[in-house]
Structure formats: C-alpha cells, structure tokens
XYZ file of C-alpha atoms in Angstrom:
656
model
C -38.706 -51.173 51.650
C -39.296 -50.088 55.765
C -36.588 -47.965 56.766
C -33.776 -50.367 58.667
C -33.732 -49.500 62.830
C -31.054 -47.340 64.111
C -28.970 -49.974 65.472
C -29.205 -52.057 62.298
C -27.725 -49.409 60.289
C -24.122 -50.591 60.273
C -25.238 -53.974 59.554
C -27.195 -52.931 56.350
C -24.171 -50.663 55.252
C -21.707 -53.512 55.960
C -23.856 -55.607 54.040
C -24.290 -53.084 51.234
C -20.234 -53.093 50.880
C -19.984 -56.435 50.738
C -22.160 -56.441 47.781
C -20.734 -53.661 46.337
C -17.046 -55.423 46.539
C -18.347 -58.617 45.537
C -19.985 -57.529 42.212
C -18.067 -54.655 40.762
C -14.874 -54.641 39.210
C -14.896 -51.325 38.374
C -15.986 -47.930 39.649
C -18.514 -47.805 37.030
C -20.289 -50.960 38.028
C -19.883 -49.656 41.899
C -21.723 -46.285 40.557
C -24.345 -48.394 39.009
C -24.910 -50.596 42.289
C -25.223 -47.692 44.224
C -28.151 -46.269 42.479
C -29.587 -49.571 42.659
C -29.139 -49.902 46.395
C -30.455 -46.274 47.000
C -33.432 -47.411 45.354
C -34.278 -49.256 48.099
C -33.125 -47.143 50.847
C -31.938 -43.361 49.835
C -29.990 -43.530 53.238
C -27.502 -45.517 51.425
C -27.007 -42.816 48.896
C -25.805 -40.522 51.139
C -23.466 -43.204 52.886
C -19.630 -41.997 51.275
C -18.302 -45.291 53.400
C -20.279 -47.859 50.988
C -16.771 -47.845 48.903
C -14.275 -50.173 50.724
C -10.605 -48.740 50.601
C -8.255 -50.161 48.036
C -6.674 -53.441 48.930
C -3.019 -51.657 49.201
C -4.758 -48.918 51.681
C -2.782 -49.177 54.765
C -5.447 -46.486 56.219
C -8.586 -48.485 55.577
C -6.862 -51.944 54.856
C -8.143 -55.454 55.227
C -10.573 -57.444 53.351
C -14.189 -57.453 53.064
C -14.289 -60.292 55.654
C -12.462 -58.541 58.260
C -14.961 -55.653 57.832
C -17.879 -58.062 58.665
C -16.149 -59.651 61.376
C -15.410 -56.321 63.114
C -18.744 -54.080 62.839
C -17.404 -51.661 65.723
C -15.010 -50.375 62.838
C -18.018 -49.453 60.607
C -18.574 -46.332 62.164
C -15.265 -45.028 62.115
C -13.865 -41.992 59.882
C -12.249 -43.126 56.397
C -8.596 -42.561 56.310
C -7.355 -39.384 54.506
C -6.988 -41.212 51.176
C -10.332 -42.384 51.203
C -11.654 -38.759 52.394
C -10.089 -37.296 49.251
C -11.681 -40.153 46.840
C -15.303 -39.156 48.629
C -14.694 -35.458 48.117
C -13.601 -36.117 44.570
C -16.500 -38.338 43.907
C -18.660 -35.919 44.907
C -17.396 -32.850 42.962
C -17.903 -35.063 39.779
C -21.352 -36.013 40.628
C -22.088 -32.349 41.013
C -20.355 -31.474 37.625
C -22.168 -34.092 35.987
C -25.175 -32.564 37.261
C -24.065 -28.955 36.125
C -23.356 -30.346 32.674
C -26.660 -32.308 32.650
C -28.779 -29.074 33.762
C -27.573 -26.864 30.884
C -28.377 -29.600 28.183
C -31.589 -30.185 29.611
C -34.857 -28.490 28.467
C -34.740 -26.557 31.275
C -31.566 -24.781 30.202
C -33.302 -23.703 26.746
C -31.528 -21.483 24.464
C -29.692 -19.770 27.046
C -26.064 -19.077 26.597
C -23.911 -20.447 29.620
C -21.660 -17.169 29.240
C -24.499 -14.940 29.199
C -24.035 -14.701 32.780
C -20.292 -14.493 34.763
C -21.800 -16.755 37.397
C -22.988 -19.438 35.196
C -19.934 -19.660 33.206
C -17.619 -19.896 35.984
C -19.612 -22.790 37.424
C -19.780 -24.517 34.078
C -16.423 -24.119 33.560
C -15.311 -25.434 36.952
C -17.862 -28.265 35.995
C -15.899 -29.008 33.109
C -12.438 -28.781 34.336
C -13.667 -31.142 37.254
C -14.707 -33.683 34.538
C -11.412 -33.821 32.903
C -9.835 -36.986 33.722
C -12.669 -38.002 35.857
C -13.703 -42.030 35.531
C -16.693 -43.645 34.251
C -19.152 -43.935 31.685
C -21.244 -41.241 33.226
C -18.375 -38.419 34.025
C -17.144 -38.928 30.283
C -20.139 -38.539 28.561
C -20.899 -35.426 30.864
C -17.498 -34.550 29.535
C -18.291 -34.489 25.741
C -21.490 -32.819 26.002
C -19.603 -30.393 28.042
C -16.827 -29.925 25.177
C -19.756 -29.657 22.702
C -21.244 -26.732 24.208
C -17.983 -25.186 25.436
C -17.099 -24.892 21.485
C -20.380 -23.615 20.510
C -19.943 -21.248 23.468
C -16.378 -20.808 21.928
C -17.719 -19.773 18.588
C -20.401 -17.891 19.813
C -18.174 -15.379 22.073
C -15.815 -14.966 18.774
C -18.396 -13.659 16.729
C -20.109 -11.769 19.458
C -16.736 -10.323 20.966
C -15.923 -8.686 17.606
C -17.193 -4.666 17.035
C -19.771 -3.959 15.124
C -19.428 -4.091 11.393
C -20.607 -0.390 10.756
C -19.740 3.345 10.846
C -17.563 4.833 8.210
C -15.993 6.759 11.012
C -14.524 4.196 13.094
C -12.620 2.895 10.195
C -11.093 6.565 9.595
C -10.401 7.004 13.098
C -8.461 3.807 13.292
C -6.478 4.500 10.073
C -5.688 8.086 11.397
C -4.392 5.882 14.705
C -2.564 3.226 12.811
C -0.342 6.124 11.199
C 2.145 5.303 13.768
C 2.746 2.375 11.234
C 1.660 3.289 8.200
C 2.929 5.792 6.026
C 0.659 8.815 4.818
C -1.851 7.604 2.188
C -2.549 9.956 -0.780
C -5.887 8.826 -0.721
C -8.835 9.996 1.975
C -9.226 7.664 4.708
C -12.823 6.971 3.644
C -11.338 5.170 0.510
C -10.448 2.231 2.841
C -13.186 2.262 4.906
C -12.824 -0.877 7.005
C -15.250 -0.711 9.644
C -14.082 -4.222 11.190
C -11.753 -2.196 13.498
C -12.799 -1.283 17.118
C -11.386 1.457 18.941
C -11.848 0.972 22.718
C -10.143 4.376 23.575
C -13.567 5.890 22.608
C -14.970 8.124 19.377
C -12.577 11.076 19.468
C -9.961 10.964 17.876
C -7.103 13.085 19.212
C -4.117 11.805 17.044
C -3.997 15.084 14.729
C -4.560 14.638 10.448
C -4.566 11.737 8.773
C -1.210 12.537 7.318
C 0.668 12.897 10.722
C 2.422 10.276 12.834
C 0.986 9.393 16.144
C 1.999 7.978 19.611
C -0.753 5.517 20.838
C -0.464 2.906 23.510
C -1.899 -0.653 23.123
C -4.822 0.230 25.089
C -6.291 2.912 22.404
C -6.289 0.834 19.674
C -7.162 -2.514 19.261
C -7.797 -3.204 15.449
C -11.458 -4.638 14.495
C -10.417 -7.870 16.747
C -11.925 -8.742 20.275
C -12.759 -7.001 23.306
C -10.402 -7.625 25.995
C -13.235 -8.979 28.351
C -14.268 -11.326 25.382
C -10.663 -12.846 25.312
C -10.648 -13.628 28.871
C -13.436 -15.466 28.519
C -12.055 -17.254 25.333
C -9.281 -18.017 27.341
C -10.996 -19.685 29.995
C -12.842 -22.174 27.708
C -9.550 -22.983 25.504
C -7.587 -23.574 28.761
C -10.379 -26.064 30.133
C -10.571 -27.498 26.139
C -6.885 -27.881 25.743
C -6.444 -30.001 28.761
C -9.170 -32.236 27.926
C -7.359 -32.764 24.546
C -9.789 -31.164 22.467
C -7.442 -28.798 20.807
C -8.163 -30.016 17.062
C -11.993 -29.095 17.426
C -10.846 -25.705 19.320
C -8.331 -24.743 16.464
C -11.202 -25.821 13.824
C -13.660 -23.404 15.236
C -11.383 -20.597 15.939
C -9.676 -20.688 12.540
C -12.969 -20.769 10.672
C -14.446 -17.978 12.685
C -11.369 -15.505 12.481
C -10.508 -16.630 8.880
C -13.688 -15.161 7.726
C -13.339 -12.339 9.588
C -10.173 -11.582 8.024
C -11.531 -12.056 4.437
C -13.878 -9.746 5.203
C -11.812 -6.841 6.011
C -9.820 -7.524 2.876
C -13.102 -7.057 0.903
C -13.751 -3.909 3.008
C -10.501 -2.555 2.525
C -10.667 -2.889 -1.257
C -9.171 -6.070 -1.653
C -11.498 -8.621 -3.869
C -10.295 -12.006 -4.950
C -9.381 -11.661 -8.433
C -7.784 -14.294 -10.995
C -4.690 -13.606 -13.390
C -7.462 -13.186 -16.143
C -9.817 -10.809 -14.045
C -6.820 -8.818 -13.416
C -5.844 -8.639 -17.257
C -9.207 -7.887 -18.491
C -10.137 -4.722 -15.599
C -9.289 -1.308 -17.307
C -6.268 0.771 -16.169
C -8.481 3.191 -14.274
C -9.884 0.322 -12.013
C -6.863 -1.877 -11.865
C -4.949 1.484 -10.418
C -7.337 1.998 -7.811
C -6.980 -1.471 -6.660
C -3.168 -1.589 -6.862
C -3.013 1.862 -4.812
C -5.504 0.404 -2.169
C -3.553 -3.210 -2.184
C -0.233 -0.968 -0.906
C -2.392 0.686 1.838
C -4.024 -2.910 2.771
C -0.965 -5.060 3.075
C 0.729 -2.316 5.627
C -2.657 -2.360 7.540
C -3.050 -5.952 7.248
C 0.337 -7.052 8.414
C 0.852 -4.192 10.761
C -2.486 -3.657 12.243
C -4.856 -6.687 11.899
C -2.466 -9.612 11.915
C -0.203 -8.422 14.651
C -3.199 -7.968 16.661
C -4.560 -11.071 15.558
C -1.222 -12.653 16.512
C -1.158 -10.979 20.206
C -4.869 -11.980 20.766
C -4.139 -15.709 19.675
C -0.985 -15.666 22.161
C -3.476 -14.510 24.891
C -6.317 -17.228 24.352
C -4.200 -19.940 23.882
C -1.114 -19.300 26.063
C -1.615 -22.843 27.844
C -0.586 -24.678 24.640
C 1.963 -23.242 21.958
C 1.462 -25.643 19.124
C -2.394 -24.596 19.301
C -1.599 -20.977 19.398
C 0.440 -21.460 16.211
C -2.317 -23.675 14.489
C -4.950 -21.626 15.191
C -2.998 -18.431 13.680
C -1.948 -20.023 10.679
C -5.239 -21.286 9.819
C -6.696 -17.719 10.484
C -4.283 -15.804 8.977
C -2.720 -17.753 6.086
C -5.665 -17.278 3.701
C -5.987 -13.394 4.409
C -2.039 -13.262 3.544
C -2.273 -15.835 0.555
C -5.116 -13.289 -1.209
C -2.894 -10.417 -0.921
C -0.042 -12.246 -2.232
C -1.815 -13.307 -5.178
C -3.024 -10.055 -6.270
C 0.651 -8.739 -6.332
C 1.546 -12.040 -8.280
C -1.366 -11.536 -10.902
C 0.352 -7.715 -11.265
C 3.812 -9.057 -11.301
C 3.216 -11.326 -14.157
C 0.336 -9.229 -15.789
C 0.829 -7.308 -19.481
C 3.608 -4.914 -18.722
C 2.807 -1.101 -19.523
C 4.482 2.165 -18.815
C 1.694 3.839 -16.707
C 1.834 1.033 -14.248
C 5.747 1.575 -13.293
C 5.252 3.417 -10.445
C 2.243 1.308 -8.709
C 4.148 -1.386 -9.209
C 7.048 0.171 -7.490
C 4.909 0.907 -4.762
C 3.799 -2.641 -4.471
C 7.568 -4.121 -4.635
C 8.418 -1.372 -1.595
C 5.459 -2.342 0.355
C 6.054 -6.078 0.630
C 9.783 -5.521 1.186
C 9.176 -3.042 3.884
C 6.630 -5.416 5.823
C 8.378 -8.885 4.621
C 10.480 -9.009 8.008
C 7.518 -8.360 9.874
C 5.339 -10.694 8.120
C 7.621 -13.689 8.308
C 8.025 -12.993 11.853
C 4.185 -13.607 12.340
C 4.354 -17.071 11.348
C 6.548 -19.968 12.524
C 7.983 -23.236 11.842
C 6.468 -24.488 8.207
C 3.893 -21.918 7.826
C 6.696 -19.140 7.938
C 9.043 -20.934 5.620
C 6.117 -21.253 3.054
C 4.861 -17.277 3.443
C 8.610 -16.311 3.334
C 9.076 -18.371 -0.073
C 5.825 -17.289 -1.180
C 6.413 -13.635 -0.334
C 9.963 -13.501 -2.104
C 9.117 -15.173 -5.140
C 6.296 -12.407 -5.499
C 9.055 -9.643 -4.415
C 11.361 -11.034 -7.370
C 8.656 -11.122 -10.184
C 7.616 -7.554 -9.221
C 11.129 -6.571 -9.679
C 10.977 -8.377 -12.922
C 8.129 -6.661 -13.978
C 9.636 -3.185 -12.887
C 13.132 -3.989 -14.726
C 10.726 -5.094 -17.648
C 8.612 -2.218 -17.475
C 11.470 0.363 -17.776
C 12.457 -1.316 -20.535
C 9.259 -0.961 -22.375
C 9.192 2.660 -21.325
C 12.543 3.477 -23.240
C 11.277 1.560 -25.999
C 8.007 3.706 -25.772
C 10.377 6.750 -26.356
C 12.246 5.878 -28.953
C 9.181 4.185 -30.657
C 6.814 7.470 -30.592
C 5.564 8.390 -34.098
C 3.463 11.506 -33.852
C 3.802 13.619 -36.861
C 1.880 16.704 -35.805
C 3.872 19.833 -35.409
C 2.818 22.088 -32.344
C 1.860 25.638 -33.298
C 4.788 28.234 -32.368
C 7.271 25.457 -31.217
C 6.045 24.718 -28.013
C 6.942 22.053 -25.602
C 5.950 18.373 -27.016
C 3.474 16.858 -24.744
C 6.503 13.726 -25.072
C 8.676 16.176 -23.534
C 6.457 16.939 -20.377
C 5.226 13.096 -20.253
C 8.703 11.503 -20.203
C 10.112 14.219 -18.190
C 7.853 13.961 -15.530
C 7.978 10.264 -15.500
C 11.699 10.177 -15.194
C 11.312 13.055 -12.197
C 9.352 10.217 -10.370
C 11.607 7.619 -10.625
C 13.934 9.458 -8.333
C 11.297 8.812 -5.626
C 11.850 5.497 -5.790
C 16.170 6.039 -6.208
C 16.609 2.794 -3.060
C 14.520 0.632 -4.689
C 15.706 1.005 -8.347
C 19.139 1.592 -7.582
C 19.150 -2.291 -6.396
C 16.695 -3.338 -9.468
C 18.476 -1.821 -12.081
C 22.158 -2.909 -10.975
C 22.598 -4.500 -14.226
C 20.355 -2.667 -16.933
C 21.172 -1.669 -19.937
C 24.916 -0.142 -20.341
C 24.726 0.251 -23.890
C 25.167 4.099 -23.645
C 28.249 6.248 -23.593
C 27.677 10.071 -23.781
C 30.903 12.088 -23.151
C 31.313 10.863 -19.850
C 28.249 11.895 -18.520
C 27.434 8.543 -17.058
C 30.845 7.883 -15.295
C 30.450 7.313 -11.416
C 26.563 7.079 -11.806
C 24.131 5.189 -9.697
C 22.350 2.669 -11.904
C 19.308 4.721 -11.519
C 21.251 7.842 -12.619
C 22.643 5.730 -15.655
C 18.589 4.816 -16.654
C 17.475 8.154 -16.344
C 20.721 9.500 -18.802
C 19.091 7.068 -21.353
C 16.034 8.162 -21.221
C 16.741 11.401 -21.376
C 19.037 10.637 -24.126
C 15.895 9.007 -26.070
C 14.169 11.680 -25.267
C 16.315 14.582 -26.648
C 16.841 12.258 -29.652
C 13.556 11.895 -30.373
C 12.905 15.674 -30.040
C 15.727 16.586 -32.625
C 13.961 14.168 -34.771
C 10.621 16.215 -34.667
C 12.241 19.428 -35.733
C 11.969 18.228 -39.367
C 8.174 18.658 -38.753
C 9.153 22.395 -39.104
C 10.400 23.908 -42.171
C 11.249 27.447 -40.893
C 14.811 26.877 -39.209
C 14.006 29.575 -36.783
C 11.144 27.773 -35.456
C 13.295 25.107 -35.181
C 15.393 26.407 -32.925
C 12.889 27.768 -30.638
C 11.764 24.471 -30.623
C 14.801 22.581 -29.325
C 15.154 25.728 -26.978
C 11.584 25.187 -25.298
C 11.977 21.511 -24.937
C 15.667 21.637 -23.558
C 15.016 24.195 -20.873
C 12.133 22.099 -20.073
C 14.287 19.003 -19.571
C 17.000 21.213 -18.027
C 14.354 22.667 -15.409
C 12.788 19.468 -14.598
C 16.232 18.135 -13.785
C 17.501 21.493 -11.727
C 14.778 21.517 -9.520
C 14.294 17.875 -8.622
C 16.574 15.021 -7.030
C 17.539 14.374 -10.915
C 19.965 16.900 -10.102
C 21.735 14.735 -7.805
C 21.576 11.808 -10.340
C 22.739 13.825 -12.935
C 24.983 16.278 -11.934
C 25.930 19.899 -12.517
C 28.010 19.071 -15.358
C 25.260 17.771 -17.255
C 23.331 20.656 -16.661
C 26.102 23.023 -17.631
C 26.590 20.960 -20.910
C 22.620 21.434 -21.789
C 22.610 24.960 -21.296
C 25.532 25.361 -23.562
C 23.422 23.486 -26.113
C 20.517 26.021 -25.527
C 22.667 29.115 -26.232
C 23.957 27.732 -29.296
C 20.198 27.015 -30.381
C 19.574 30.471 -29.571
C 22.619 31.671 -31.852
C 21.056 29.387 -34.614
C 17.461 31.423 -34.156
C 19.042 34.663 -34.480
C 21.032 34.257 -37.428
C 18.281 32.129 -39.280
C 15.925 35.001 -38.515
C 17.572 38.159 -38.492
C 20.547 37.830 -40.722
C 18.314 39.069 -43.778
C 16.736 42.186 -41.721
C 20.342 43.134 -40.677
C 21.733 42.656 -43.999
C 19.309 45.734 -45.106
C 20.850 48.010 -42.393
C 24.775 47.447 -43.883
C 26.515 49.764 -46.088
C 27.369 47.034 -48.328
C 26.000 47.068 -51.902
C 24.895 50.988 -51.862
C 26.156 53.508 -54.627
C 29.057 55.239 -53.431
C 27.925 58.652 -55.108
C 27.508 61.601 -52.343
C 25.206 64.270 -52.451
C 21.714 63.785 -53.942
C 22.749 60.961 -56.468
C 19.293 59.704 -57.354
C 20.839 55.942 -57.445
C 21.607 56.308 -53.838
C 18.217 57.362 -52.849
C 16.675 54.545 -54.995
C 18.974 52.129 -53.314
C 18.075 53.609 -49.840
C 14.106 53.690 -50.562
C 14.721 49.821 -51.540
C 16.789 49.149 -48.326
C 14.040 50.715 -46.341
C 11.583 48.863 -48.010
C 13.031 45.606 -47.445
C 13.749 46.277 -44.208
C 10.102 47.166 -43.389
C 8.816 44.033 -45.494
C 11.364 41.453 -43.554
C 10.476 43.053 -39.812
C 6.743 43.306 -40.302
C 7.117 39.543 -41.585
C 9.113 38.461 -38.636
C 6.489 40.363 -36.555
C 3.581 38.734 -37.938
C 4.933 35.648 -37.864
C 6.840 35.207 -34.479
C 4.494 36.896 -32.244
C 2.547 34.012 -32.868
C 5.600 31.879 -31.627
C 5.592 30.794 -28.115
C 8.943 31.015 -25.792
C 7.602 29.327 -22.810
C 9.974 30.120 -20.037
C 9.626 33.905 -19.282
C 13.307 34.193 -18.477
C 14.237 32.668 -21.923
C 11.710 34.817 -23.655
C 12.901 38.421 -22.211
C 16.487 37.068 -23.152
C 15.612 36.249 -26.874
C 13.734 39.949 -26.951
C 17.193 41.365 -25.390
C 19.509 39.779 -27.912
C 17.098 40.746 -30.598
C 17.222 44.514 -29.841
C 20.699 44.337 -29.089
C 21.454 43.438 -32.449
C 18.771 45.393 -34.695
C 18.018 48.593 -32.707
C 21.911 49.545 -33.050
C 22.094 48.802 -36.351
C 18.991 50.812 -37.384
C 19.688 53.683 -35.454
C 23.216 53.950 -36.998
C 21.582 53.533 -40.456
C 19.051 55.787 -39.932
C 21.183 58.485 -38.543
C 23.558 58.268 -41.664
C 21.035 57.929 -44.335
C 18.045 59.940 -43.025
C 19.161 63.329 -44.732
C 19.120 61.445 -48.431
C 15.091 61.083 -47.643
C 14.326 63.771 -45.850
C 12.545 66.494 -48.002
C 10.997 64.295 -50.158
C 6.977 63.622 -50.156
C 7.386 59.869 -49.492
C 10.304 59.717 -46.902
C 7.510 58.812 -44.253
C 6.869 55.592 -46.362
C 10.188 54.240 -46.239
C 11.616 55.366 -42.853
C 8.292 53.857 -41.246
C 9.632 53.226 -37.758
C 11.681 55.077 -34.804
C 13.685 53.019 -32.950
C 11.547 53.276 -29.914
C 8.839 52.034 -32.646
C 10.863 48.909 -33.188
C 11.826 48.414 -29.478
C 8.095 48.156 -28.607
C 7.315 45.682 -31.576
C 10.266 43.444 -30.268
C 8.343 43.020 -27.200
C 5.369 41.702 -28.790
C 7.288 38.715 -30.228
C 7.034 35.035 -28.386
C 4.360 35.735 -26.817
C 1.754 33.283 -28.623
C -0.849 35.407 -29.793
C -3.376 34.015 -32.212
C -2.964 34.906 -36.071
C -5.004 38.195 -36.838
C -5.328 39.127 -33.129
C-alpha cells in the first residue's frame, strides 16, 4: 500500500480509530486489529492515539462520530489518563518482547541470572506483566513464571557452598561451639562439609572445646551466600505478587529438604527403621547415638535456625509462604532425627545404653523449646507433640534401664574367686557406672521421682534426693553381692581382705565424686567403721594362732634348766616359726590394693606381733642358749620379723 499523503494522515488515523472501536469489544481484539492495520502502513503501529479514550473519560470524551466530525481534534495531545495507558501499553509490549527474547532460540541455554543487568531487566519485565490484560501478556507472564521458577531452583542449588572439604566443617563446628557444647569426639567425626564460612578459612575461635563469640557475619551454616539470597528474594517478590506461591514453595521445599537431608547423612544420621536399630551391634549403635546427640544441637541451633532466617528474608513479602516453605524444607530433617530417637526409646533395654539414652534425653529436652519456636501454627503443634512424646519415651527408657541395671547386679552369678582377694570386676563396673549417674543428677532427679522406694537402710535414705536414693539402692545391692562372694574363699582372713578391698573402693569412689553429696558424710563414716571391723576380723583370724605361741599359758612352771620347759619352749618356737612362715608364704601373694590400707594393716600386724615376740624371746632365750640347736628355734630377730611383715599384701606371685 502506498503511503498516504502527509495532509491526509489525520484522516487515515481517524478512519483506523473508527474501525478499531467499531469492531473491537476488548483490548485483546484491539491489539489484534492494530497488528492487521500496521501491515498496511507501518506508521499506524506507531500511532498511540489509535485507541479512543474510554467513554467515561472526560478529557478525551465524545463518541467516534464526534471524532470524525471534528478532524481538527485528531492532532491534539491525548488527556492525562490516555497518556498513562499509552505508556503502560508500551511498557507491557517491551516486557513481552524481553520475555519472548529469552524464550527464543537466540537466548540458547544461557541463564538470566548469569548477568546482573539481564536479571534486573527480566525481573522488571515479569513484574510489568503481572496483572497486564491481553492474551499475549498473559501468555508471556506464564512463560516468565516458568523461567523464574527454574532460575530460582538453579540459584538455590548454585548458591550453596561446595559440598567438599573436611576442614571447612571442622572449622564451622568450632565456631558453632557458641551454641553447641564441647563434644568428646573430634570434629572430624562429624564431617559435614555442607557448611559455608564466609569470613574466610582461618579459625580464630580457639580449640573445639572452648566457647567463642562470633557474629552472624562470621558464620553461615551451609546455607546460601548473601548475594544469592538477594536474587532469590527478588524472584520470590515477583512470583508471589503474580500468585505463584505454590510453585515457588514447591521448588524451595524440594531443594532445601534434600540439602538438609544430605547434611544429616554427613553428620552421621542415617535413616534407620526400628528393626535395623535392633539388629545393629552395640559398638556401632553407640557411635550413632553419640553422633545423634551432637547432630541434634547442630541441626536445631545451626542449620534450622539459619534456614529460618534465610527463609524469612527470601519470602519477606508473604508470611504464609515463608511458613509453608520452611515447614516443607525442615520437617523431613526433624522427623528423621526424632524417628531415630524414638527407635532408641522403644528398643531393647540394656545397661550399657543408659548414658547414651540420658544424653539423648537431655539434648532433646534442651533444644525442644528452640525447635518448637522454629515452626508455627499446625507444624509447631505437630513437632511439639512428636518431640514431647519421644522425650517421654526416652525418660521411660531411662527408668527401665536403671531397673534393669539393679536387677543385673542382683543376678550376677560369677563363681570365680579372685586371687589375693582383690577388687571384684563387678565392684569396679558398678561404682564407675553409679559415679557417672551423678553427672545427670538434674535429669535423673526428675525421672526417678517415683522410682523404687522399698529400701530402708538405717536412716541413710532420709532426706535424700531421688537420685541419691537410687544410688543407695544400687550400692546396697552391690555390697550384698560382694558379701555373698566372700563364700568363694575358704580362708576367713582372705574373706576379710576381700571385703576391705571392695568396700574401701566403694567408699573412695563416693568420697571423690558427686556421690558424696548424694549419700552424705554419715554414710561414709558408717562404711569406714565396717572396714575397721573387717580389719579386726582379719587380725583375729590370721594372727591368733601365731600369738598363742608367744604366751606363757601352758608352759611348765619348773624353773631352771628343766628339760620339760626346754622341750615346751622348743615346741613353742617351732610352732611360731611354722605359723609365721605359712602366713608369710600365703599372705605375701594376697593384695591389698589401697597403699594406705596396706600400710595400716602391716603396722597393725607389727604392733601385735613384734612386742609379743620381743618379750617372749627376752624371757626365755636363756633357756635355749648354749645348746647346739638353739638357732633352729629362735630363727628370727625382731628386725627380721619386721622386714618380713613389709612383704605382706604385695600380691607377689607364688614361689617368686
């Protein structure tokens, strides 16, 4: 078509307006008509006044008849509203062009957010299309939302720190010691490289066992770099405004859930069924329980707290979307942690599990308020209900395991007598076990409030805490078992040595630990009195026969060189030597473990034997001197005996 003469341009435009208004009932049809007319004359596509003002527009008022009648008005500037519509239409057209460009083969596989400038333009275009009328604008908006969804997913994945580098996680754990207590294991046991330290590689926080003060800028546990968070927020703002919250939350939830679950695996928290927990050997299970205690604190105070903070930044424009996204991302991770705790709680009970179960109970009780606070509404109620149920079952497991331990003490059936009357392994095991209970006094006083109250022991349990009462019961069971095991020794003296060794070990374990606070000084004094009675019993059973040889009772009263007296004295010295040598041979192989008790017993022996021997020899030496065999009977000097006594209770091997 030939171009219209300049003087007739106004008439062409007026005619086009008339056609558009007559044939188009909607803006979409008007758009289509413009494209048709512009095919005949490209100037028509540039004429913004092709669209007549709305009928109720006072500035552009009038009908198409008046426009045709008054051609002189066609060249005038449109009214204010008409100008805004014109500008808006141009913006929408440009927005459509930007979106279609990135959806065309020209864009290739490039990502919009590889370039800050491109990202800004695309976000502006997508925002412009939100609410824009017309089929083309709506179609472009859908394309833009689909691309932004994929860009959002890509940024989530790309924005995480690299999942590599053992030192990175170890360093973060040291930094997280601000909120996570020191662990007995090394940080390398919890090698979770899905952490990012944006402050740099250096670790200025000190050792893993210390507590440090770090700012939010120094650590960001594994999550997303700040620049990426800003880009994700920009995308979220546009998609939420466009009504694409469900699609956005689905992407965020999937990616973040998988990342959190991956961190659990690296933290040593594998997904295990109850049957698998029951089958695994104790050494392996112990390690998993230990890591669970550590991981729970790292996850709640580190990972999830940071996840919540990042989530609130990205979805600041929509509180409901923020809550939904965080719940979808975090719920699976939390439930896997809780499920393992539940499997332990309802699993088979055995005494070696008690302290790990206690550790799990205390860790969960400690972080439970923080865990509940991370969620809200229904999710918070659900998590709270699950966690409190598991906490209760862990408490039941603690009580049940303590009862199992008490039964195990009473049911111990070993029949092997320990050489030398040493400390029985049961005594060592029970006292070390009981001593560790004091480390959990706060929890155990709560859990054992209604525990077995059948034991009454001479007022020892008056005004005791629940844990103190429990400890008293366990130690009383142990003492009864030790006394029962004395029957394994035929020698009464060795029975007393065995009782002294074991009871003193018990007393020392109590005195040197928090058990002293639980049981009290009176309990200790009473047991020390028992030890003294055992010492007296030992001296009586061992040395009565020896000392009887050094008494005048039974000797002939004839004075001088009576052969009868000499014969009696020879028999007395012979019997003394024999009895002492037998004791020496036997009791040097016995072992009194405590050095102080060992020395005290030697002093007691010397105090009883040496003065009696010195006196007896002093009174009757003259009766035997001068004879050829006097040395056969008076074999030892007092010093000899004293030196021999020093060898007692050293646990020497026979014939050594």
